[in-house]
Short mmCIF file of C-alpha atoms and ligand atoms in Angstrom, two decimals:
data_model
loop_
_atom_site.label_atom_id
_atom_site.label_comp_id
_atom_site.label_asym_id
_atom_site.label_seq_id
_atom_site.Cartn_x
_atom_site.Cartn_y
_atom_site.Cartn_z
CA UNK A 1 0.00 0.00 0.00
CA UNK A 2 1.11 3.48 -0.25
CA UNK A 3 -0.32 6.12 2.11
CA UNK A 4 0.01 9.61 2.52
CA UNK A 5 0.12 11.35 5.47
CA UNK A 6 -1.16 15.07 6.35
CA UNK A 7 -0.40 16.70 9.43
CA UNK A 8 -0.73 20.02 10.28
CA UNK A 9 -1.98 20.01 13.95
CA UNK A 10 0.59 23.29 15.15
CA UNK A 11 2.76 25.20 12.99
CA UNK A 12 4.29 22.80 10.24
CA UNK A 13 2.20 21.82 7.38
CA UNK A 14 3.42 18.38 6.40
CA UNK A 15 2.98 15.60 3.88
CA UNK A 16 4.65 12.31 2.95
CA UNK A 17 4.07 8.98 1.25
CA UNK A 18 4.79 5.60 2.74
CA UNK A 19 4.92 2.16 1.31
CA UNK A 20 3.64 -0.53 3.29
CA UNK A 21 4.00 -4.19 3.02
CA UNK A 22 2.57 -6.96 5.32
CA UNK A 23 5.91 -8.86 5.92
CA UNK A 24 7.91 -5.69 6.83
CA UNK A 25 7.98 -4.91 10.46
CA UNK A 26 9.04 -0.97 9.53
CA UNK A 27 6.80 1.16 7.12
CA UNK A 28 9.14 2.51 4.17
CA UNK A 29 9.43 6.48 3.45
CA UNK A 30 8.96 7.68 0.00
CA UNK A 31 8.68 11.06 0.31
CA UNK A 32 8.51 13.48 3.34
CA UNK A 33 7.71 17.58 3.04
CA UNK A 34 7.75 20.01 5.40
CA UNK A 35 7.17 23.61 5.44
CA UNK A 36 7.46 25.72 8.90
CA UNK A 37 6.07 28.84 10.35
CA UNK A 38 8.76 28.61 13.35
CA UNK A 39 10.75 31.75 12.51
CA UNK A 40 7.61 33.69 12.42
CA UNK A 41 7.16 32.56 15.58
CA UNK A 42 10.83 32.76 17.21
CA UNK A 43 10.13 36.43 17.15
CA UNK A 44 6.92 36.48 19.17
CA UNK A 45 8.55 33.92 21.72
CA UNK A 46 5.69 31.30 20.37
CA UNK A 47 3.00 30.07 18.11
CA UNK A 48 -0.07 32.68 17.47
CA UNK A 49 -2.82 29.97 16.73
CA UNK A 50 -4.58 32.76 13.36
CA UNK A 51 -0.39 33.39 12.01
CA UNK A 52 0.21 29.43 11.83
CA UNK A 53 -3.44 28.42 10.37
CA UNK A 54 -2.72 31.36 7.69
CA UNK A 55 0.75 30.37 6.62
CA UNK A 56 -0.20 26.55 6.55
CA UNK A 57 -3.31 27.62 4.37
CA UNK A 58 -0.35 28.96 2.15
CA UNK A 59 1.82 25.89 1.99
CA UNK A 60 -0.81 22.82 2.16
CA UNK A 61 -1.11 22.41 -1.52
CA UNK A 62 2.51 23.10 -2.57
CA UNK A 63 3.83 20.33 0.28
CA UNK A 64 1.17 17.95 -0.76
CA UNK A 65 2.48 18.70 -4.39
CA UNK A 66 5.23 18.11 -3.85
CA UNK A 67 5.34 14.81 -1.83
CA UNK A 68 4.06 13.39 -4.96
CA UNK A 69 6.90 14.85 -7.14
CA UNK A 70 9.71 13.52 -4.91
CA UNK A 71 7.71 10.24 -5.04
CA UNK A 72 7.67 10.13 -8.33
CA UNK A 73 3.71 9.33 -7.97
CA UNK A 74 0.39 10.81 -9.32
CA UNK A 75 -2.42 11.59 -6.71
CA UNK A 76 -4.30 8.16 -8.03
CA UNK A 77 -1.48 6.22 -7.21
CA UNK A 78 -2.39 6.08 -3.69
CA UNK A 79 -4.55 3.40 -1.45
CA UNK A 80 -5.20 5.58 1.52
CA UNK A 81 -4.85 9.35 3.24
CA UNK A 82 -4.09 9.59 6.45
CA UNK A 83 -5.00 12.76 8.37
CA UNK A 84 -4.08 14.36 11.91
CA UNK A 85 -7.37 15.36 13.46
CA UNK A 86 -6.27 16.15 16.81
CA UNK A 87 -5.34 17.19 19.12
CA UNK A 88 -4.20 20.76 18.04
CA UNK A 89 -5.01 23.64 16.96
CA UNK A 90 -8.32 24.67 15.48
CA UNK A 91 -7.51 26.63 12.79
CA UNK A 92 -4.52 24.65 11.59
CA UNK A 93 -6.26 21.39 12.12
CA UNK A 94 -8.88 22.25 9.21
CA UNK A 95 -6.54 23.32 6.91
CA UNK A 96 -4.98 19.74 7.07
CA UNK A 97 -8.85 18.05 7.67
CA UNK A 98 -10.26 19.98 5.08
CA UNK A 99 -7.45 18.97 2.27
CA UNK A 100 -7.79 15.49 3.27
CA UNK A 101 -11.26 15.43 2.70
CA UNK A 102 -11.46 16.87 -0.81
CA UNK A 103 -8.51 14.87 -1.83
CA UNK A 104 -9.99 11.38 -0.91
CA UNK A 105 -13.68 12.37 -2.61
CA UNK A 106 -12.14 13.87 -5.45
CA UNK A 107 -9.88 10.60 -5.77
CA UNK A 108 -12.46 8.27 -4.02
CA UNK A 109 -9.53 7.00 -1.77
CA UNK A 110 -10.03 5.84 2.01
CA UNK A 111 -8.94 8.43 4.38
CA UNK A 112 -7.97 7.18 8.14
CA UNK A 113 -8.26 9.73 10.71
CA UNK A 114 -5.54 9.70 12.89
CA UNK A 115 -4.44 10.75 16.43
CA UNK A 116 -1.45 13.10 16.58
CA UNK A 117 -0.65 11.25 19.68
CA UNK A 118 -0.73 8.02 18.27
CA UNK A 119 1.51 9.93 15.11
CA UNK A 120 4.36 10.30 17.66
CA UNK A 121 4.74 6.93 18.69
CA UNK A 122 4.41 5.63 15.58
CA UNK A 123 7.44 7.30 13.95
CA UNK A 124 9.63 4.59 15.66
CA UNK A 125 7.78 2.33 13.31
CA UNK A 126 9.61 4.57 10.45
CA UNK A 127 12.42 2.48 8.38
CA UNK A 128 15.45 4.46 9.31
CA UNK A 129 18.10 1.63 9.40
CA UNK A 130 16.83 -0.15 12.60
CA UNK A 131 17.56 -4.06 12.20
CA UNK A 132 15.83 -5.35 14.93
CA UNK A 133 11.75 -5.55 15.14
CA UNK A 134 9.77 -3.83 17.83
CA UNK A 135 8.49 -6.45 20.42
CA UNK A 136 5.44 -5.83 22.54
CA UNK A 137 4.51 -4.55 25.16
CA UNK A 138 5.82 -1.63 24.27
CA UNK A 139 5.87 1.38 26.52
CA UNK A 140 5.45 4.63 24.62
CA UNK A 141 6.95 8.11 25.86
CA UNK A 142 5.54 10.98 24.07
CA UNK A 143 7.51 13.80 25.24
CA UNK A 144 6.89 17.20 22.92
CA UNK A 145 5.37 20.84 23.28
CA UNK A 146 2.17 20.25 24.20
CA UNK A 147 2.30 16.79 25.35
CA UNK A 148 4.01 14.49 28.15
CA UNK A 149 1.82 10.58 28.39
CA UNK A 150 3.17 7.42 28.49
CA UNK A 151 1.17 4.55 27.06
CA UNK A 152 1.28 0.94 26.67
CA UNK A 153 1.17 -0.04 22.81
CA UNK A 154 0.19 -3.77 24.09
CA UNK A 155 -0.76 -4.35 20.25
CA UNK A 156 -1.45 -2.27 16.70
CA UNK A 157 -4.99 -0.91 17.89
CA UNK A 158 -4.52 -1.79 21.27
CA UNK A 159 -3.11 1.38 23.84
CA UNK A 160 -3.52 1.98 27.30
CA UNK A 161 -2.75 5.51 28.30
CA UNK A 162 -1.11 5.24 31.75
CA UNK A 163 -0.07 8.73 32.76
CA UNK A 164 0.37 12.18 31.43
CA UNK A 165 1.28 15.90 33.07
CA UNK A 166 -1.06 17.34 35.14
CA UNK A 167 0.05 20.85 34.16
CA UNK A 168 2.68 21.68 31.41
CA UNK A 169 4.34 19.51 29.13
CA UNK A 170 7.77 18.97 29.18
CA UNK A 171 8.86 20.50 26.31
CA UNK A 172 6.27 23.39 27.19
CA UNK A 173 8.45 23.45 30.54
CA UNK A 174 11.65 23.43 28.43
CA UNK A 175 10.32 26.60 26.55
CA UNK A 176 9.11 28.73 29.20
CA UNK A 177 12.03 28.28 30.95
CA UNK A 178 14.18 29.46 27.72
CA UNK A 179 11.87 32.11 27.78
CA UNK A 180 12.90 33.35 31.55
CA UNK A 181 16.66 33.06 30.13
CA UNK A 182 15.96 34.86 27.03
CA UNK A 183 16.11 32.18 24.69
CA UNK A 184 14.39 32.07 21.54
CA UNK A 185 11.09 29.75 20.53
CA UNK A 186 11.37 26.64 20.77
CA UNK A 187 13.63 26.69 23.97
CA UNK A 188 14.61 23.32 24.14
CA UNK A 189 17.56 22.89 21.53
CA UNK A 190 19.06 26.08 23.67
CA UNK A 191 18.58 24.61 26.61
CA UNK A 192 20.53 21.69 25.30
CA UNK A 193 23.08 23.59 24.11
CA UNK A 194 23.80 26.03 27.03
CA UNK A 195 23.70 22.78 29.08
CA UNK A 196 26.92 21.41 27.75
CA UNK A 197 28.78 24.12 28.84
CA UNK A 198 26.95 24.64 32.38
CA UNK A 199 27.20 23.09 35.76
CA UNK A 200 23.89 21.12 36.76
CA UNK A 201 24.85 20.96 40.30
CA UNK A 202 25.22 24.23 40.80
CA UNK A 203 21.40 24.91 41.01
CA UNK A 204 19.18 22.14 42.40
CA UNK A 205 15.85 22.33 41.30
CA UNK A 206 12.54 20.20 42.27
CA UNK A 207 11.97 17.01 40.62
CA UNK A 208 7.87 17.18 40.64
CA UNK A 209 5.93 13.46 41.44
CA UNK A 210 9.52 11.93 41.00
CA UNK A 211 8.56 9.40 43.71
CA UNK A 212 4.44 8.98 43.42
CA UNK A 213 3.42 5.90 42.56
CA UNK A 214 0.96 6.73 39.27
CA UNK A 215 2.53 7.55 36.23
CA UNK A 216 1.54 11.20 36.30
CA UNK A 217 3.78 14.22 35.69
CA UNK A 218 3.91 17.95 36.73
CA UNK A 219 6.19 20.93 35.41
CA UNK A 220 4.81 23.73 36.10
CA UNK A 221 6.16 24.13 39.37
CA UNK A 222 9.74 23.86 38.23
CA UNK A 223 9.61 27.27 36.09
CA UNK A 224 8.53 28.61 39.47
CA UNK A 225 11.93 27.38 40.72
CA UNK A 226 13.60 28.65 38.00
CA UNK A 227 11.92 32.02 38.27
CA UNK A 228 12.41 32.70 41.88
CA UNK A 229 16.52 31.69 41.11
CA UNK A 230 16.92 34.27 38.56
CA UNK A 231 15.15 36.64 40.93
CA UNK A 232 17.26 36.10 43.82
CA UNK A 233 20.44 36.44 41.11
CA UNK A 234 21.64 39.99 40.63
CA UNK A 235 22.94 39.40 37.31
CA UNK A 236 22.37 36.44 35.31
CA UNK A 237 25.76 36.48 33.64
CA UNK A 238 26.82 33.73 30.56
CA UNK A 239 27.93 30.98 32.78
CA UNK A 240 25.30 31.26 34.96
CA UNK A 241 22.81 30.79 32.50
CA UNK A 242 24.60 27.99 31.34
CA UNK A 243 24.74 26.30 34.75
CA UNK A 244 20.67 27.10 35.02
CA UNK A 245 20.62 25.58 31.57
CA UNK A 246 21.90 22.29 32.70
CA UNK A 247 20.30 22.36 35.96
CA UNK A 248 16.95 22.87 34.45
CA UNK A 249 17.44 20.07 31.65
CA UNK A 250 18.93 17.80 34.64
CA UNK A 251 15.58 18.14 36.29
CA UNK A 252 13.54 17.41 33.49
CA UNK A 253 15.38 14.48 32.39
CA UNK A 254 15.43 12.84 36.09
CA UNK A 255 11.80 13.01 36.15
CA UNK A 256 11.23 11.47 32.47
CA UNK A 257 13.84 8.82 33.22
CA UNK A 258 12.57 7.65 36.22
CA UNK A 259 8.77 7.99 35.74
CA UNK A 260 9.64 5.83 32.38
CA UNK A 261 11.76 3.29 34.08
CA UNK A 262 9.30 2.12 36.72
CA UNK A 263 6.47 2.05 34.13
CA UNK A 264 9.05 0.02 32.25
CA UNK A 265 9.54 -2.74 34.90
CA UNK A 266 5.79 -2.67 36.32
CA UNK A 267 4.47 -3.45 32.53
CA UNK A 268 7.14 -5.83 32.19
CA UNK A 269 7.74 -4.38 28.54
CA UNK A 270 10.13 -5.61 26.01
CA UNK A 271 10.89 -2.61 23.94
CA UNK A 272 10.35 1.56 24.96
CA UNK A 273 9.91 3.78 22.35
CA UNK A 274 10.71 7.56 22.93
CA UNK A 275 8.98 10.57 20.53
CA UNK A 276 7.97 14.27 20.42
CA UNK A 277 10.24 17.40 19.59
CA UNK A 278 12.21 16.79 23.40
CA UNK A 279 12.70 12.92 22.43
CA UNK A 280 15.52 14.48 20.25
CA UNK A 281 17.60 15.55 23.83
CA UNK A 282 20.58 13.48 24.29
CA UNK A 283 20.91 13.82 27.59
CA UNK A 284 17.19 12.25 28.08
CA UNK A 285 18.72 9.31 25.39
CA UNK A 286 21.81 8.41 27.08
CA UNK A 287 20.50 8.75 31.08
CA UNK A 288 17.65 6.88 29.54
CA UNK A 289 19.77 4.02 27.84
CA UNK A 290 22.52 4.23 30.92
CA UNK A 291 19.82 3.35 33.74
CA UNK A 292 18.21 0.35 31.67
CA UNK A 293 21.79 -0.92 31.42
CA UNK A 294 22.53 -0.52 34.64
CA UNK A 295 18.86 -2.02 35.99
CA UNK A 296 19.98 -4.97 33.66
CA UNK A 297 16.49 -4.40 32.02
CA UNK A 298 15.61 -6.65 28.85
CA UNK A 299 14.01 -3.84 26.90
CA UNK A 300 14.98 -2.47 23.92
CA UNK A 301 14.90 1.72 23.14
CA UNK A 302 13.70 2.80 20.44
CA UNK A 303 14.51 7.05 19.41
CA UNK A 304 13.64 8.55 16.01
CA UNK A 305 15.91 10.68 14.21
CA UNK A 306 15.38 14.11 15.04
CA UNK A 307 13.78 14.51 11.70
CA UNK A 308 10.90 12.28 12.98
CA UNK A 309 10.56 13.19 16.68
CA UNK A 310 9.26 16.40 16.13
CA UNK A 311 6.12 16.82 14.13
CA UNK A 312 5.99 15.14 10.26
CA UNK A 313 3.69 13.46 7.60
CA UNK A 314 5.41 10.27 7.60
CA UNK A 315 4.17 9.57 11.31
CA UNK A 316 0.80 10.02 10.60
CA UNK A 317 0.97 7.85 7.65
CA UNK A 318 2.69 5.04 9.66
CA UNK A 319 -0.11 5.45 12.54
CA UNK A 320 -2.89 5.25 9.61
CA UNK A 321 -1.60 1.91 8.22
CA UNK A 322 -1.15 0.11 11.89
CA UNK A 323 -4.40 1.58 13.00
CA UNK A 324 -5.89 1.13 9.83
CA UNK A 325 -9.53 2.44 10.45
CA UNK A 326 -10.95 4.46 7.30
CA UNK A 327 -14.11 6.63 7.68
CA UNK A 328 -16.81 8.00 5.08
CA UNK A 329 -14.74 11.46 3.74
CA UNK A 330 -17.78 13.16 5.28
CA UNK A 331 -17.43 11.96 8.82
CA UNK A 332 -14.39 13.20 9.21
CA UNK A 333 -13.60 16.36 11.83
CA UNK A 334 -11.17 18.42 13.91
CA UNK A 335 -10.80 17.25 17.26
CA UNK A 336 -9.03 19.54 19.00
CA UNK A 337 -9.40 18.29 22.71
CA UNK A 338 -8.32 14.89 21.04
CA UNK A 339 -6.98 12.52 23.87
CA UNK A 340 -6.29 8.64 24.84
CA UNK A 341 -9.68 6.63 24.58
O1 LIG B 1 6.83 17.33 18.88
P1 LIG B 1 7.07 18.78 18.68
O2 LIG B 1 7.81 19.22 17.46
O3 LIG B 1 5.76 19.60 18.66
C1 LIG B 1 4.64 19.32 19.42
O4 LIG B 1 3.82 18.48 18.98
O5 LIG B 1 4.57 19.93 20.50
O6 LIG B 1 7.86 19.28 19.99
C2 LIG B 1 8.34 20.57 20.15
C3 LIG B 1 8.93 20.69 21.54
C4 LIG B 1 9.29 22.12 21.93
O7 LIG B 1 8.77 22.37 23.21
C5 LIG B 1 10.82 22.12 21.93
O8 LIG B 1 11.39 23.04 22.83
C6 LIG B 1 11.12 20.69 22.32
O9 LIG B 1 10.13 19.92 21.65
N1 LIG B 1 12.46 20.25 21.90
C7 LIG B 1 13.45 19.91 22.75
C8 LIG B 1 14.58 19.59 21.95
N2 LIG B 1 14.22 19.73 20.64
C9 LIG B 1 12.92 20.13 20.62
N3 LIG B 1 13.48 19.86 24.08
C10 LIG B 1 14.65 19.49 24.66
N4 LIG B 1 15.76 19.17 23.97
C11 LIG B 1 15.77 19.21 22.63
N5 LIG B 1 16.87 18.90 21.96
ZN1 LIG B 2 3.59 16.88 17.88
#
């Protein structure tokens, strides 16, 4: 089968083609475009909602365009169109929804409705060079702007949300704690990058439900940290911010790891698949890979390339095939609330 995928649920407007076959464990890319509003938004320190659904309204039928150029593929060469429906963004949602829609009446093709949740995951199931096969369980860790859950993929079609944050995401946390250190949006790659250089001992900030026994997270409070340290500083000179930098990302990453870890053993999983924009930190990947080497545990970890943690078409594609679930073109809408069933 090929599928393509449309996702458009923030600021990127995205499409690609995938090639599925039953006996592959991986789905194969054939083409993946992307178009991004982020430097509009570096300036205003994040995404206004009207800018991002205007600019994507731009670029949806060039990117879809041009998947099918790289691909080397007409529009009636496809089986299926996948389509992020939420959660997200209203106005950016429909521009994707909408295309979708007209596409698969025009072409009388299924279209799958998929959630941008389940997208994430599903980019480990990308073909990117991995040799081995992903065994379930599987415990999923979607960690990106908007989102921080972990989930148990026990089959394809079968996921049981376990936890999420009760408050910010982290990669929400990452970014308004960039913000407090003047750091351009999206904060996190700084963050990363200051942290190299900076001493995470040197500030030691709260690790929020590190120890509670559900699988729940909470950030919020840590900004608050952060805040009240930069107030009590009188100047926040370079290696300071560097040290808050690492301090802040050691924090984060603590949290993840552990909350991860114990969900890890309790489920008894065999593999762990990490995704979302902050799934791309290597400090979260090697702490990650370090403590399941050193607990002697049996699973496997799975990271996309960076390419594929934060948002793309390709994921949504993948997520359409394994949760292959098509829907009359006219039953199809924006959910922004979108969750877990
Ligand atoms: O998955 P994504 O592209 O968009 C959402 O669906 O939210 O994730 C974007 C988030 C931003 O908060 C950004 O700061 C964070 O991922 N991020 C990182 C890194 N790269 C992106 N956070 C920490 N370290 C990184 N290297
Ligand atoms: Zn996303």
């Amino acid at each position: 089968m090929y599928i393509l995928g449309i996702e458009t649920s923030c600021d990127e407007t995205a499409a690609a083609i995938i090639k599925t076959s039953p006996k592959d464990p991986y789905v194969q890319l054939v083409s993946n475009v992307l178009a991004t509003s982020l430097v509009l938004h570096a300036k205003t320190g994040g995404i206004i909602p009207e800018i991002a659904a205007r600019e994507q309204l731009k670029y949806i039928i060039p990117v879809i365009d041009e998947s099918f150029q790289k691909a080397s593929m007409e529009p009636k060469d496809i089986d299926a169109i996948a389509v992020t429906v939420g959660p997200g963004l209203i106005g950016s949602l429909l521009v994707g929804v909408e295309s979708a829609k007209t596409l698969a009446f025009v072409l009388k093709k299924p279209i799958i409705p998929v959630n941008h949740l389940y997208g994430h995951m599903y980019a480990n199931f990308i073909q990117d060079g991995k040799k081995e096969a992903i065994a379930f369980p599987s415990l999923s860790l979607i960690v990106s702007g908007g989102h921080t859950d972990l989930a148990i993929i026990k089959d394809h079609g079968n996921i049981q949300w376990i936890g999420g944050t009760r408050d910010d995401a982290a990669g929400e946390a990452f970014d308004k704690i960039g913000r407090l250190l003047d750091m351009p949006y999206p904060a996190g790659p700084h963050i990363e990058k200051s942290a190299k250089r900076g001493e995470p001992k040197r500030f030691i900030f709260p690790r929020p439900m590190i120890g509670t026994d559900d699988f729940d997270f909470s950030f919020s409070g840590l900004k608050t940290a952060v805040l009240r340290e930069t107030q009590k500083l009188k100047t926040i000179d370079k290696q300071t911010k560097y040290d808050l930098a690492a301090a802040t990302q050691e924090a984060i990453v603590d949290v993840l790891v552990s909350k991860t870890l114990k969900a890890a053993k309790k489920f008894s999983v065999s593999s762990i698949l990490l995704s979302g924009g902050v799934a791309a930190n290597q400090t979260l990947q090697k702490k990650l890979r370090l403590r399941l080497t050193v607990q002697k545990h049996k699973a496997s970890l799975f990271v996309p390339p960076n390419y594929f943690c934060t948002d793309n078409g390709a994921m949504i594609a993948a997520a359409g095939y394994y949760n292959y679930e098509p829907v009359r073109f006219d039953k199809v809408t924006a959910n922004p609330q979108l969750y877990f069933d």
